[in-house]
C-alpha angles and dihedrals in degrees: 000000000000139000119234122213130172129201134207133195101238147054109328140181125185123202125202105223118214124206101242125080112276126214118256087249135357095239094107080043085060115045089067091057127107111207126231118282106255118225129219106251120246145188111261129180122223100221135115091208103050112103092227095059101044083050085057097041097052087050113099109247121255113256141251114286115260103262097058095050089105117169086236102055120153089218097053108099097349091156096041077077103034102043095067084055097042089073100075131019126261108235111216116237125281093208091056103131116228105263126239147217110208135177111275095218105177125129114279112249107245110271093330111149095215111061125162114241103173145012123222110209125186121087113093087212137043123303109240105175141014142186124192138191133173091274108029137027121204123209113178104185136174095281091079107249140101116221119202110206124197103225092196098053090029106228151084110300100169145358127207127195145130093123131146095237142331121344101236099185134012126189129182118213097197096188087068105022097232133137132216110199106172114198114167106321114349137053113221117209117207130178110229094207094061090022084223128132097235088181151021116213117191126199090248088075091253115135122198125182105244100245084069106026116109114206084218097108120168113263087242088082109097135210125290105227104190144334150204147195132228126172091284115002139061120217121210127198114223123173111289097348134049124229130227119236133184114204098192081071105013095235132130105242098183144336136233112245140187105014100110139041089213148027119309110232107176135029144203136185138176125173124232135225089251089068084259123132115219104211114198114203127191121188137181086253078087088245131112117209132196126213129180119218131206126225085239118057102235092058116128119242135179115204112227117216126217124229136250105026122226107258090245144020115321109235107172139037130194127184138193134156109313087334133093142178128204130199125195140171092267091087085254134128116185132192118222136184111216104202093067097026091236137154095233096173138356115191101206120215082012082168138008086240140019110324091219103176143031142176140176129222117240 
């Protein structure tokens, strides 16, 4: 059996549905709800050698508010169950049938902007990230694969697994060729020209060439949330702070510290024409925070906070230019502009359930 997706060219957002009744809006959802502590903003260094930062990032992070410590969280006790299958690699199944990209026929829908033109079928599970350029599109999905898809001859062109459990985010850097695929707590990166992974990247900051790299990591590793790609770093999402790769040398040069009181699950960046990188955060803390990032790791930076907060966990965002949405499991999706760090638009009950994903068109 396959899964079917379908992808559009404009601003998107995704919900997950879930099988009970939901309520009409999530206004009577809201009024029960505390937001986060703020925290008075500071002054942090992004370098791995200053003493103030070593002593932070040796400190254990502040936890979760209250109201989202819930017994059946997916983050309890996530290694207790990866670490037994980190030992040895997953082979990918040799009965896997070639995937395809077909026609989509069916009759256009009036004067409606958005119509399907065509349906990528291959993965056996659901599909949980994509990247796309004007060649290739990239699906990574829980079957643990990522398929690469040539988008001018309109087929499969690679398929890359071996990994512990679901790929939860893929990006393409195609002035290098090379791919990040993050599933539990490592990225591969592979280079599409040889399909081989070149590299293995933990959440601990460590990097290993893949001819020497074990899959075996400690269980203190956590999860990677989310990251993203600028021209020469890598940004990793780690609980409640972000790491700084470079990817010249494939090396984390600093972190980001102290903008959030619980774990970061999305990222944005967008580089600036100072040679800076502006790096969006959302977190489940219900609070998005900007940093601006020098081109030299030792540079100071002061996150920003926008206000107001959603009313729940952000789960998406979407950059483009000066302007930025943001998706959270409200139901809301709400429209900034960063350079004045102002709500613009929030589109209330966007959606009956989580909006868990957005893009904007270029």
């Amino acid at each position: 059996m396959t899964c079917t997706f379908r992808i559009h060219v404009v601003l998107i957002s995704v919900l997950r549905f879930r099988v009970q009744s939901v309520p009409a809006s999530p206004v009577t959802l809201r009024k029960g709800l505390t937001l986060s502590p703020r925290i008075n903003r500071k002054t942090y260094i992004i370098s791995s050698n200053h003493p103030s930062m070593e002593k932070g990032l040796d400190a254990s992070p502040p936890g979760s508010p209250p109201v989202y410590r819930r017994q059946t969280s997916r983050e309890e006790n996530v290694f207790s169950r990866l670490t037994s299958q980190l030992a040895s690699s997953i082979p990918m199944s040799t009965s896997r049938k070639p995937g395809k990209i077909t026609n989509y026929n069916f009759p256009k829908r009036g004067r409606a902007r958005l119509q399907c033109t065509n349906i990528v079928e291959g993965h056996s599970k659901a599909v949980l990230a994509l990247h796309a350029t004007d060649d290739y599109l990239f699906t990574a999905s829980k079957d643990r694969t990522v398929v690469v898809w040539d988008l001018r001859g309109m087929r499969e062109s690679q398929v890359f697994g071996n990994f512990p459990n679901s790929v939860v985010a893929v990006k393409y850097d195609p002035q290098n060729n090379l791919l990040f695929s993050v599933s539990s707590c490592y990225i591969k990166v592979w280079d599409i020209r040889s399909s081989k992974a070149i590299r293995t990247l933990n959440s601990q900051g460590n990097s290993t060439s893949w001819s020497s790299q074990s899959t075996n990591f400690e269980s203190t590793n956590l999860t990677i949330n989310a990251i993203a790609l600028s021209e020469n770093s890598l940004y990793t999402a780690v609980c409640d702070r972000v790491r700084v790769w470079d990817l010249r040398k494939f090396s984390v040069v600093g972190k980001l510290l102290g903008g959030h009181q619980a774990a970061i699950m999305c990222l944005a960046v967008s580089p600036t024409d100072t040679g800076e990188d502006v790096v969006v955060t959302g977190s489940k803390d219900h609070y998005i925070k900007i940093f601006n990032v020098g081109a030299e790791p030792g540079l100071v930076v002061t996150p920003a906070t926008l206000e107001p907060p959603h009313y729940d966990g952000i789960q998406c965002l979407a950059l483009r230019g000066e302007t930025l949405f943001s998706g959270s499991r409200d139901y809301v999706i709400k429209k900034w502009n960063l350079d004045s760090h102002e709500l613009v638009t929030s589109v209330n009950a966007a959606h009956r359930d989580w909006v868990t994903d957005l893009c904007c068109s270029q």
